[in-house]
Short mmCIF file of C-alpha atoms in Angstrom, two decimals:
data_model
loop_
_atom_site.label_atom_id
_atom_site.label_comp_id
_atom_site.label_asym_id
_atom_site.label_seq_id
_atom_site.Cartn_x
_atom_site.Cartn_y
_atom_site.Cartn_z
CA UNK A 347 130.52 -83.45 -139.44
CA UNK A 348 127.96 -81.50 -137.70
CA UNK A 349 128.59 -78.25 -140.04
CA UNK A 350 127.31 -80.08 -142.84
CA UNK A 351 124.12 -80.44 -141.29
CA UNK A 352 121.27 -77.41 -140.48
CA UNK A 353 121.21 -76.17 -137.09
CA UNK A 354 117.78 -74.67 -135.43
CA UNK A 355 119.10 -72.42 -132.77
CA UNK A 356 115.75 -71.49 -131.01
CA UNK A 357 112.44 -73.42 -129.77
CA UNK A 358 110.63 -71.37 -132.46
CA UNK A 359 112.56 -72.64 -135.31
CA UNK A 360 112.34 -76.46 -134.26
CA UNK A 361 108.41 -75.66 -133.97
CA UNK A 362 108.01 -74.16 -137.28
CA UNK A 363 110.73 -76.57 -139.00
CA UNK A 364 108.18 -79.39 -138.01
CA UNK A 365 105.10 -77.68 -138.55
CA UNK A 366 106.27 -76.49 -141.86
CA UNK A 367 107.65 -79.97 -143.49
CA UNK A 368 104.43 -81.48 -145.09
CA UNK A 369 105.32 -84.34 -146.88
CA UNK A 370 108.85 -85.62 -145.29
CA UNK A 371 109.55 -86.39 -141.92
CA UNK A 372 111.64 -84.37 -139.42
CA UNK A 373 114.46 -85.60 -138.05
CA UNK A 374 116.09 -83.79 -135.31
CA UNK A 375 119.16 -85.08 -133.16
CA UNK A 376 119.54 -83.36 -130.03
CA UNK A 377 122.98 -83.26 -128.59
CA UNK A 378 125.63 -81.00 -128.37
CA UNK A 379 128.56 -80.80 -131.33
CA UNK A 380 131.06 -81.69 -129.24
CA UNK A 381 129.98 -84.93 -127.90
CA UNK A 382 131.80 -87.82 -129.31
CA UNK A 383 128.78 -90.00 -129.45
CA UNK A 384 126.77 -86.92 -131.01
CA UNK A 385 130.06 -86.65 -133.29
CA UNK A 386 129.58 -90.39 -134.36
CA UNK A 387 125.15 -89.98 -135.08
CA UNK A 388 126.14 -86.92 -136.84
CA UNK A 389 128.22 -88.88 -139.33
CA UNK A 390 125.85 -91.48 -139.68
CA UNK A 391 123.52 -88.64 -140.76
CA UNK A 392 125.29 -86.68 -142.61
CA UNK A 393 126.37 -89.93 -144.96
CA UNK A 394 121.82 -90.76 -145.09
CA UNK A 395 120.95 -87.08 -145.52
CA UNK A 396 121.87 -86.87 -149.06
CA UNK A 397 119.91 -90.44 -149.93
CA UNK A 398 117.36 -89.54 -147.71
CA UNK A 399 116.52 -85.85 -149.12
CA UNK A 400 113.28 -86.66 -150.30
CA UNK A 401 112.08 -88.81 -147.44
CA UNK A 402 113.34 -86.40 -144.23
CA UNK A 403 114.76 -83.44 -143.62
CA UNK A 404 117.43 -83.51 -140.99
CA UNK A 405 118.41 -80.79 -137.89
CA UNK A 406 120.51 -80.39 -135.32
CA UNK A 407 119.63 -78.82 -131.76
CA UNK A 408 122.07 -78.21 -128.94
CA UNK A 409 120.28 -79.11 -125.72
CA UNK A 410 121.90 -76.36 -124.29
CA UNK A 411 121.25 -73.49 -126.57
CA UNK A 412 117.98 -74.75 -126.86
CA UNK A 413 116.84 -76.21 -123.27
CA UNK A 414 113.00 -75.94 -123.89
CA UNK A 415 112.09 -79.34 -124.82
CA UNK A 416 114.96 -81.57 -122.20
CA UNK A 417 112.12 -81.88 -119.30
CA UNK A 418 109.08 -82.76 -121.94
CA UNK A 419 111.28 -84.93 -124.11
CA UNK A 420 113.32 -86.26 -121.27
CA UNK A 421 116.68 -85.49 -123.08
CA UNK A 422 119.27 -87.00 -120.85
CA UNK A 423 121.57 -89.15 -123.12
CA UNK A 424 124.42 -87.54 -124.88
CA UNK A 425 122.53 -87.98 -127.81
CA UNK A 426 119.02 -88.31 -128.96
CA UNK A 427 117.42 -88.69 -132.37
CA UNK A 428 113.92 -88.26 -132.63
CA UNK A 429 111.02 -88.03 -135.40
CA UNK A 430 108.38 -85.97 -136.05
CA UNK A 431 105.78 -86.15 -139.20
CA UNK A 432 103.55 -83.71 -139.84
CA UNK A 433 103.76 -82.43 -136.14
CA UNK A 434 103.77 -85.38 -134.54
CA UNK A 435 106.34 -87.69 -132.84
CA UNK A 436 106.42 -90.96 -134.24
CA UNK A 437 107.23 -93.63 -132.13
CA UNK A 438 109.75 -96.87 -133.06
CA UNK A 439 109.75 -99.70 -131.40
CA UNK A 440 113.44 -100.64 -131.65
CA UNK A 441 113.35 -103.24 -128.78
CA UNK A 442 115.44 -101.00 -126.23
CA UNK A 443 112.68 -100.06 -124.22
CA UNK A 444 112.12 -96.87 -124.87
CA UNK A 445 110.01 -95.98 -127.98
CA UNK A 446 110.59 -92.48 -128.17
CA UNK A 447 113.63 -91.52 -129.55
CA UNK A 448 117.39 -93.56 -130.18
CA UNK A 449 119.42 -92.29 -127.71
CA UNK A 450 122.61 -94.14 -128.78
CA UNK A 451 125.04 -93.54 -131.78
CA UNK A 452 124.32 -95.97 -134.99
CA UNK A 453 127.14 -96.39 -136.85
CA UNK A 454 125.71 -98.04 -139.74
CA UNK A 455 124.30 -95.69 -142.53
CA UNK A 456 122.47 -98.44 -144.14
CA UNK A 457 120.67 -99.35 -140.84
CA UNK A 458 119.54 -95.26 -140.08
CA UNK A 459 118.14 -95.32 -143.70
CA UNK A 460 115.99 -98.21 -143.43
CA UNK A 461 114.81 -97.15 -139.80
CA UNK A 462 114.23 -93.74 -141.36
CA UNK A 463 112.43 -95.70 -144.69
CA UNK A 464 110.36 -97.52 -141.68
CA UNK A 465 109.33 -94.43 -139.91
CA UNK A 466 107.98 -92.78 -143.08
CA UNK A 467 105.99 -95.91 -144.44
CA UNK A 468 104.37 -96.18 -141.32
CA UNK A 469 104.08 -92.15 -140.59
CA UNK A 470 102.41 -91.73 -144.31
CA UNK A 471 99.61 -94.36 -143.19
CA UNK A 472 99.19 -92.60 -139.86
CA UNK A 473 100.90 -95.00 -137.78
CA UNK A 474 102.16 -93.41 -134.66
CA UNK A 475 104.17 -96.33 -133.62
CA UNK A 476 106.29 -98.44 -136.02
CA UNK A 477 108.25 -101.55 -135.57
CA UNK A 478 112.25 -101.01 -136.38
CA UNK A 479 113.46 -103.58 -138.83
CA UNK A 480 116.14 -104.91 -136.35
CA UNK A 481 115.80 -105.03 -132.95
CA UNK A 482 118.57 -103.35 -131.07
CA UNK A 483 118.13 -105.36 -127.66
CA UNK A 484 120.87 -107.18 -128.08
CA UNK A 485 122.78 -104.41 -128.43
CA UNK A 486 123.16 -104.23 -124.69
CA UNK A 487 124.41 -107.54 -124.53
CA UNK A 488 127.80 -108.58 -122.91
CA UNK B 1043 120.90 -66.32 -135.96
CA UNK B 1044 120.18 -66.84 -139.42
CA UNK B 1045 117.86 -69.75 -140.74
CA UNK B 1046 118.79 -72.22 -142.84
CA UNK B 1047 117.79 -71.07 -146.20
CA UNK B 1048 115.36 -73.76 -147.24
CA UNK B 1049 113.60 -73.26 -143.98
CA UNK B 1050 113.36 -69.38 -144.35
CA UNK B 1051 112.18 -69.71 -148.22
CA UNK B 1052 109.40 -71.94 -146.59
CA UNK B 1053 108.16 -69.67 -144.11
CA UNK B 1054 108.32 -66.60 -145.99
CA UNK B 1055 106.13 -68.70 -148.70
CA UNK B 1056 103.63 -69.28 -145.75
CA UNK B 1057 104.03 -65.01 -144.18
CA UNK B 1058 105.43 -66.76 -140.95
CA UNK B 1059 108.51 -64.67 -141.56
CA UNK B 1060 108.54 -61.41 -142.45
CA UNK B 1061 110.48 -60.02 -145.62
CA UNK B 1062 113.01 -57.50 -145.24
CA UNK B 1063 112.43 -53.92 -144.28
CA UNK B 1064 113.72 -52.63 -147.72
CA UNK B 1065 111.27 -54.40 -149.61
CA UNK B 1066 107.88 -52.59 -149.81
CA UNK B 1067 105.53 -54.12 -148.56
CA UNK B 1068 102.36 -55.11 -150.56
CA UNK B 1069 99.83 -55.38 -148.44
CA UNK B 1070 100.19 -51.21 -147.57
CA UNK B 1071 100.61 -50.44 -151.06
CA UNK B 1072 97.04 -51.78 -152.28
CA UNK B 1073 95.76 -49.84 -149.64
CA UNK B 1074 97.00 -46.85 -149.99
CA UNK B 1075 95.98 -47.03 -153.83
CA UNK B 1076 92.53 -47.34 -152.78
CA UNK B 1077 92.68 -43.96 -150.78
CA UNK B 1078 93.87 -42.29 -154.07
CA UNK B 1079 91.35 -43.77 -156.47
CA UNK B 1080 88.73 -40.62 -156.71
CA UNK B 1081 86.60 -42.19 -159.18
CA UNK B 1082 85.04 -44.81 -157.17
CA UNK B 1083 82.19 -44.02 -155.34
CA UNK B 1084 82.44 -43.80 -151.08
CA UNK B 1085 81.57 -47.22 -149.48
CA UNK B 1086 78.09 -46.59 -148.00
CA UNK B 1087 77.86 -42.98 -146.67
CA UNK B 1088 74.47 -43.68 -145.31
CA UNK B 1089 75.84 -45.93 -142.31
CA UNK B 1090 77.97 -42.96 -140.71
CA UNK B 1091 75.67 -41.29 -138.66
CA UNK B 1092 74.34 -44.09 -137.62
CA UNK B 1093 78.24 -44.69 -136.04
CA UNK B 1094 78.37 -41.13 -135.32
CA UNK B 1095 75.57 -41.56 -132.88
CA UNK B 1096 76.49 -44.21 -131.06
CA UNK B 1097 79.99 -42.55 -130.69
CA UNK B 1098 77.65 -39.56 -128.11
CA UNK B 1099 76.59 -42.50 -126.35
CA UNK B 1100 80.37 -43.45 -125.05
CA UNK B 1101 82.55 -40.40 -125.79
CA UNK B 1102 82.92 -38.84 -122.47
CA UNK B 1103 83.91 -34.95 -123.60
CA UNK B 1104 81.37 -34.35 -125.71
CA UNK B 1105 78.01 -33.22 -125.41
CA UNK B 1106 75.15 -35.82 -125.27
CA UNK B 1107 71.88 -34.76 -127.03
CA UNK B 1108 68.40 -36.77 -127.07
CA UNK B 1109 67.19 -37.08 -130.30
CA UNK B 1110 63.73 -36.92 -131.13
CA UNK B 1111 61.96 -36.76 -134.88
CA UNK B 1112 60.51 -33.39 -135.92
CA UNK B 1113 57.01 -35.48 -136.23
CA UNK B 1114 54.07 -33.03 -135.66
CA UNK B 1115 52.19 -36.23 -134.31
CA UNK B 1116 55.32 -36.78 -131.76
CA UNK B 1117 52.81 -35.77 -128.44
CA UNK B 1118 49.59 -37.68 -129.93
CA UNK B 1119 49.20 -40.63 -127.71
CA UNK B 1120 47.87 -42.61 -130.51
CA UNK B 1121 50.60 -42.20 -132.74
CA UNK B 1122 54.34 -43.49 -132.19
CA UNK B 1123 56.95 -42.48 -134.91
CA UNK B 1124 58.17 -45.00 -137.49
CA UNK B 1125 61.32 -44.52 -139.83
CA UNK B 1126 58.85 -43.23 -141.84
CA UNK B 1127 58.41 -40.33 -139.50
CA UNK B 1128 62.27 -40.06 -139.26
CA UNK B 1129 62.68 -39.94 -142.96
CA UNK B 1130 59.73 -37.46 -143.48
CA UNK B 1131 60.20 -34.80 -140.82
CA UNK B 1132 64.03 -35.43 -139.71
CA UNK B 1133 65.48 -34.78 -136.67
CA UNK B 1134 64.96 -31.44 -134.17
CA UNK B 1135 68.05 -29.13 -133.67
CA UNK B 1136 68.87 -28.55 -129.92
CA UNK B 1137 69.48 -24.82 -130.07
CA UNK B 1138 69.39 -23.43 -126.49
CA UNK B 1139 68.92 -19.87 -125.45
CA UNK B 1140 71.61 -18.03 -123.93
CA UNK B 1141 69.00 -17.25 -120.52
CA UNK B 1142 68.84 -20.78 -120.41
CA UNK B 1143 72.50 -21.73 -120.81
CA UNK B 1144 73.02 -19.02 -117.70
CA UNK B 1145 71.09 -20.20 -115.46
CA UNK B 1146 72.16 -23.60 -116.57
CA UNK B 1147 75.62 -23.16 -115.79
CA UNK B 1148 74.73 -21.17 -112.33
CA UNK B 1149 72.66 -24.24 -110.95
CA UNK B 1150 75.83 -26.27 -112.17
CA UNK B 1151 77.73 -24.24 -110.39
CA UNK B 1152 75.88 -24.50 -106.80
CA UNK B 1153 75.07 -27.82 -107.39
CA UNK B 1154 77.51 -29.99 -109.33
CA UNK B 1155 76.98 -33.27 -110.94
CA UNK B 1156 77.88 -36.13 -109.15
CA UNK B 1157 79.82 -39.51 -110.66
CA UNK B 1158 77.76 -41.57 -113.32
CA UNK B 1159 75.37 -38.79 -114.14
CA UNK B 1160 75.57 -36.88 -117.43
CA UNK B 1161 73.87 -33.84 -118.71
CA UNK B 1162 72.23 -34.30 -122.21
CA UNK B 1163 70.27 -32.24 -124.38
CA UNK B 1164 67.20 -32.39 -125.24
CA UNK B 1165 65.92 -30.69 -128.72
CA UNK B 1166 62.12 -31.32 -127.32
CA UNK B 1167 62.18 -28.66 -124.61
CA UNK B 1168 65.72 -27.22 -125.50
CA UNK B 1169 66.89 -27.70 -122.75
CA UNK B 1170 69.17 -29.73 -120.62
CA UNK B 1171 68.65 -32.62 -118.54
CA UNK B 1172 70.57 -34.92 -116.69
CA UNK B 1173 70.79 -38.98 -116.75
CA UNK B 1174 72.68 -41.55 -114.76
CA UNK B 1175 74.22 -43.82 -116.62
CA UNK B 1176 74.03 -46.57 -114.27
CA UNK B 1177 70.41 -46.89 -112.70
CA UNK B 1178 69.16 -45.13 -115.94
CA UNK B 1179 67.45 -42.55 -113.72
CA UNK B 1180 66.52 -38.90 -115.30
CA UNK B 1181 66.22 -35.64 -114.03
CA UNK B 1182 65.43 -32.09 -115.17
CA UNK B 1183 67.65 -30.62 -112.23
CA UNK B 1184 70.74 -32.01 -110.86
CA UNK B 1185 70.14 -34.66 -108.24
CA UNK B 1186 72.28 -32.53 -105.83
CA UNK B 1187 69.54 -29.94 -106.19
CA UNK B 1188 67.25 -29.47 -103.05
CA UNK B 1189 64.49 -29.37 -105.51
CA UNK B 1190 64.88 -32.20 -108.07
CA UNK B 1191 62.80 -34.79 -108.51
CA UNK B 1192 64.81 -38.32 -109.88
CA UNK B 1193 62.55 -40.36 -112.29
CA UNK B 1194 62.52 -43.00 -114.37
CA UNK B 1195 62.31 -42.01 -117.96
CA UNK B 1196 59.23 -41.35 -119.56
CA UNK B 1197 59.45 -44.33 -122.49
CA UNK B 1198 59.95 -46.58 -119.32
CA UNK B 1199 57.10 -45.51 -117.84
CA UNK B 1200 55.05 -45.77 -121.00
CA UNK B 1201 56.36 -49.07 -121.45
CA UNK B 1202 54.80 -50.53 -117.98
CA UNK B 1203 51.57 -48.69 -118.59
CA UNK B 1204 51.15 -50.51 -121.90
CA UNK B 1205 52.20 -53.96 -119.85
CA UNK B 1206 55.63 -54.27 -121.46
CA UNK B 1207 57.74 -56.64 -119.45
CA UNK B 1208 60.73 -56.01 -121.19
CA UNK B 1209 60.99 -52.48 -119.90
CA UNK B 1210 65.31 -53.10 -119.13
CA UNK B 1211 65.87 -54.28 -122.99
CA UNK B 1212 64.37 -50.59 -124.67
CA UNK B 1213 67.50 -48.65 -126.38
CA UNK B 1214 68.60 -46.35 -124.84
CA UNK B 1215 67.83 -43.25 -126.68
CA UNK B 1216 63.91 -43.82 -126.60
CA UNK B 1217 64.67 -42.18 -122.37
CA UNK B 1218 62.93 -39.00 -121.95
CA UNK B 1219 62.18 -37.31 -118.66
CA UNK B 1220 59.42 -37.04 -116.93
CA UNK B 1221 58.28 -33.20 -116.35
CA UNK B 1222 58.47 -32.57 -112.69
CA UNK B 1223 55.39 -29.64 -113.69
CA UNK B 1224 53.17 -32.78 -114.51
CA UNK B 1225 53.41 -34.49 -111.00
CA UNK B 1226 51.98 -37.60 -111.94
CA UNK B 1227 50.78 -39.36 -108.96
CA UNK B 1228 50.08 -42.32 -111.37
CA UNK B 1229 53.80 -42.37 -112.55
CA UNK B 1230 55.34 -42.25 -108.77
CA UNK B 1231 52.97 -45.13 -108.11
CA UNK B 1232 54.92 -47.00 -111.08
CA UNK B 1233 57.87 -45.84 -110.02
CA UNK B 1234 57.89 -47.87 -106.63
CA UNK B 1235 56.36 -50.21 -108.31
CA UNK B 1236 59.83 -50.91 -110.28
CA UNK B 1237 62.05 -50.28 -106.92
CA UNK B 1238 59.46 -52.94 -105.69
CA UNK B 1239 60.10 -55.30 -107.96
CA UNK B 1240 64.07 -55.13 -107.72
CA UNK B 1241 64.11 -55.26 -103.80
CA UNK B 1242 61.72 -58.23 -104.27
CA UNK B 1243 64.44 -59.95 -106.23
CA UNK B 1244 67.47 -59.03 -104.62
CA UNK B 1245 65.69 -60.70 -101.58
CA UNK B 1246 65.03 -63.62 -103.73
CA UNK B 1247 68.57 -64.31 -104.44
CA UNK B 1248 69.78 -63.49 -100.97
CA UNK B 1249 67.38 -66.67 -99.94
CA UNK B 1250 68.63 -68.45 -102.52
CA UNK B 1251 72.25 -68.21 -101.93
CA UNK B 1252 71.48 -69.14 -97.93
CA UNK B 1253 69.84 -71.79 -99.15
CA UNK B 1254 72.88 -73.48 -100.89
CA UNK B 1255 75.29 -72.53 -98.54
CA UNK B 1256 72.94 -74.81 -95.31
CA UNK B 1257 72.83 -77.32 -98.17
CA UNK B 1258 76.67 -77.55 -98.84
CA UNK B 1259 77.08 -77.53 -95.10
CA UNK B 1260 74.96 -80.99 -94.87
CA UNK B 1261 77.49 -82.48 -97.41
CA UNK B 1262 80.70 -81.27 -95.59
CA UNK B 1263 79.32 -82.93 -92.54
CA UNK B 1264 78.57 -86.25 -94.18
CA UNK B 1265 81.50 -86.52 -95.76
CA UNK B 1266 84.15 -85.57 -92.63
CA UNK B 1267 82.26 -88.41 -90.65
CA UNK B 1268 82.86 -91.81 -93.06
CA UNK B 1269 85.99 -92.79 -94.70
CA UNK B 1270 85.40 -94.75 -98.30
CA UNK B 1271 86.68 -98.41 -97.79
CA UNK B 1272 88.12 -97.95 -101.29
CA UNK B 1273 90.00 -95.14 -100.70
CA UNK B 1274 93.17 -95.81 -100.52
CA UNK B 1275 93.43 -93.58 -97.44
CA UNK B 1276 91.59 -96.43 -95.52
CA UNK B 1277 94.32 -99.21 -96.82
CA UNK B 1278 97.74 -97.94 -97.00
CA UNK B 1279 99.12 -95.28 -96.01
CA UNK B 1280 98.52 -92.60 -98.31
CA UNK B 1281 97.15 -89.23 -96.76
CA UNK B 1282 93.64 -88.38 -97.19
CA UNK B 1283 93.06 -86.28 -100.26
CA UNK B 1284 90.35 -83.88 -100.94
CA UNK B 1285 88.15 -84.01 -104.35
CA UNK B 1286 90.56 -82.20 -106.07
CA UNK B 1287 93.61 -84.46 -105.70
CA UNK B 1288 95.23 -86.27 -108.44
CA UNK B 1289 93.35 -83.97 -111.16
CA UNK B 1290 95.96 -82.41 -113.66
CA UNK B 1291 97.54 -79.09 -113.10
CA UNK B 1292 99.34 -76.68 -115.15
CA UNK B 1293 102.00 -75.96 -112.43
CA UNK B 1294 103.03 -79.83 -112.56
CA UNK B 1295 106.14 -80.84 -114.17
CA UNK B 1296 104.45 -82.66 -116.83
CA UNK B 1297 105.67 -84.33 -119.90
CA UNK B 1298 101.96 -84.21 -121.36
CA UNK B 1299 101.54 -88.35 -120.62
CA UNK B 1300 99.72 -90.70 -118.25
CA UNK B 1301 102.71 -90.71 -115.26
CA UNK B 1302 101.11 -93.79 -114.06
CA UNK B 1303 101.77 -95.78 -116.82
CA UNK B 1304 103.71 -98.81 -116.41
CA UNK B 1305 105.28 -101.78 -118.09
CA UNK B 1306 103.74 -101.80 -121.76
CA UNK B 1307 101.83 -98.96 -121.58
CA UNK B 1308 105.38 -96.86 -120.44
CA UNK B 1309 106.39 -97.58 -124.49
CA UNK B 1310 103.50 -96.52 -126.04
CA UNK B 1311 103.18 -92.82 -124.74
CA UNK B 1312 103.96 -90.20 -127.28
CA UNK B 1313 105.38 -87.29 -126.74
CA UNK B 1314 103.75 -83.98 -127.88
CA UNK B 1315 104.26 -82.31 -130.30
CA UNK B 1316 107.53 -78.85 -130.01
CA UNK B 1317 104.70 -76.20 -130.08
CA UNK B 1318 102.56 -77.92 -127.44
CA UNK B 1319 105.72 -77.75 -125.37
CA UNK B 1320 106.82 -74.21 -126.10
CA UNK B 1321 102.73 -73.18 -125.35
CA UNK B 1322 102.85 -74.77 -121.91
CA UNK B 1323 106.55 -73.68 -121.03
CA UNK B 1324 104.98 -70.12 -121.98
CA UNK B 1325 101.79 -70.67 -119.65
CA UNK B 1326 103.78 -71.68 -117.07
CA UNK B 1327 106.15 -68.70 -117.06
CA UNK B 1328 103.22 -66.71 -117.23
CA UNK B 1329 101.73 -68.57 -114.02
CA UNK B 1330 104.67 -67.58 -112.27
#
């Protein structure tokens, strides 16, 4: 589903693409297009972007095209979603650990839109940390 | 690699992009309609000679001349020109004589200029003398000449007679010459009394820079002798670091957060921001 979505194909463009967006938030899931879990987040998006149009805006980067920010942003995972507001990274505390970014593949639409809903409540009042509305801890559960 | 459209539309809006080559672009046009417009008067013509002469100040190939005003009062002592005097009597044309310009070029000739000095005319005398750039020194002959006498310029001099201290911060054009027919034992006495004063300070700052250097020594000494019971070189088994360690450095793989953060504290770093990251990438590429 990834050619429904906008690609940025250079550092340049994912700077400007955040520095330009004003009043939504950026979302940007780095990845590559043929990773299943990236295939699976993309999905997810694709179903939110058209809800979420006046909230975020929503890009793609392959890691590998675009290797500038893997050492700063510590892009490891197969896929990583992270968000940005008004050139800065917001933070969500989804109970995994690491506040940064979700490096796994949500499968639920619904859930991604209220994270998303979350992030921009909390970005708007210049919160630079939020608190998800469900924990994903248990997610790693046996 | 095209943009996405909505992203392009955005940064054209804001002139981060620019617009195609076939479009003309506005920004040349209003200019170049400005050019065309005879009507309107010239912006200011009074300010261009003003440029004009500082351009002989730094423009190598051409010819240098000292300007003085065509004052009648310019060699009474107890008069010194205003604008007024500028404005009243204008400037004096340097128009040398062709015996002049030959022997001129024939001293040349024998005895060249050396690095840093210039010739420049002067409309006074009409004729030429010759100034180094650096020291600020004057002379009617060239310095390679058996015969020339290096001075100070004349303004300079003037200046210390009258008790000036701020003989270094005259402009530069006010430098005249002092006739080597006038012999002034008075002026030679200033003049070493100038090359005084600079040796006196150069000496000043060489005894000042010994100074620090026996003081820095003390420290060094101190400091190789005792070992801080805090440092962590005297508990564990860390090597000894000098004052520098630990401080940040651009050559450091760095994701632009405290690396010593821990447990609670690991969650709450941010990362910064894509254009941060590009800037350092680019520093560091530029370090290497």
């Amino acid at each position: 589903m990834s050619y429904m979505l906008q690609h940025l194909n250079n550092g340049w463009q994912v700077d400007q693409a955040i520095l330009c967006e004003e009043e939504r938030l950026t979302v940007i899931r780095f990845g590559h297009d043929w990773d299943p879990t990236c295939m699976a987040m993309d999905e997810t998006l694709m179903n939110a972007a058209e809800k979420l149009k006046n909230f975020c805006i929503i890009y793609l980067v392959d890691i590998t095209e675009v290797p500038d920010f893997n050492k700063m942003y510590e892009l490891y995972d197969p896929c990583t979603v992270m968000f940005f507001y008004r050139n800065k990274h917001i933070m969500i505390d989804l109970g995994t650990g690491n506040n940064n970014k979700i490096n796994w593949a949500m499968e639920d639409t619904q859930e991604f839109i209220d994270i998303v809903e979350t992030v921009f409540r909390g970005a708007r009042k210049g919160r630079g940390l939020v608190v998800s509305p469900k924990d994903y801890s248990t997610k790693y559960r046996y | 690699m095209p943009l996405p459209a909505g992203l392009l539309a955005r940064l054209k809006k804001r002139g981060l992009v620019k617009v195609d080559d076939n479009t003309p672009d506005e920004g040349e046009e209003v200019f170049a309609e400005d050019y065309d417009d005879d009507e309107r008067p010239k912006p200011i013509p009074e300010e261009e000679p003003i440029e004009k002469e500082q351009e002989t100040e730094f423009d190598e190939n051409r010819e240098l001349v000292h300007e003085v005003s065509a004052c009648p009062n310019i060699m009474n002592m107890y008069h010194s020109c205003t604008k007024f005097c500028e404005e009243r009597w204008g400037k004096k044309e340097f128009s040398p004589s062709e015996a002049m310009i030959r022997r001129r070029d024939r001293t040349l000739t024998a005895h060249p200029l050396p690095e840093k000095w210039r010739e420049v005319a002067d409309t006074d005398t009409n004729r030429y003398y010759y100034w180094n750039v650096h020291t600020d020194e004057v002379s009617w002959l060239p310095p390679t000449h058996p015969r020339a006498k290096v001075t100070f310029p004349a303004e300079k001099l003037k200046n210390l007679l009258e008790g000036k201290e701020n003989v270094d911060n005259e402009p530069e054009e006010d430098e005249q010459p002092v006739m080597p027919s006038i012999d002034d034992s008075d002026f030679e006495a200033l003049e070493n009394q100038i090359r005084r004063k600079a040796r006196e300070k150069e000496q000043e700052q060489k005894r000042e820079k010994q100074k620090k250097e026996r003081r820095g020594e003390k420290r060094k000494k101190a400091d190789e002798d005792t070992l801080d019971p805090m440092d962590p070189a005297s508990y564990s088994d860390i090597a000894r670091g000098s004052w520098s360690t630990g401080l940040e450095r651009g050559g450091d793989a760095k994701t632009g957060v405290d690396s010593t953060a821990s447990g609670p504290l690991f969650q709450q770093r941010p990362y910064p921001s894509p254009g941060a990251i590009l800037r350092a990438n680019r520093k560091l590429e530029e370090q290497e």
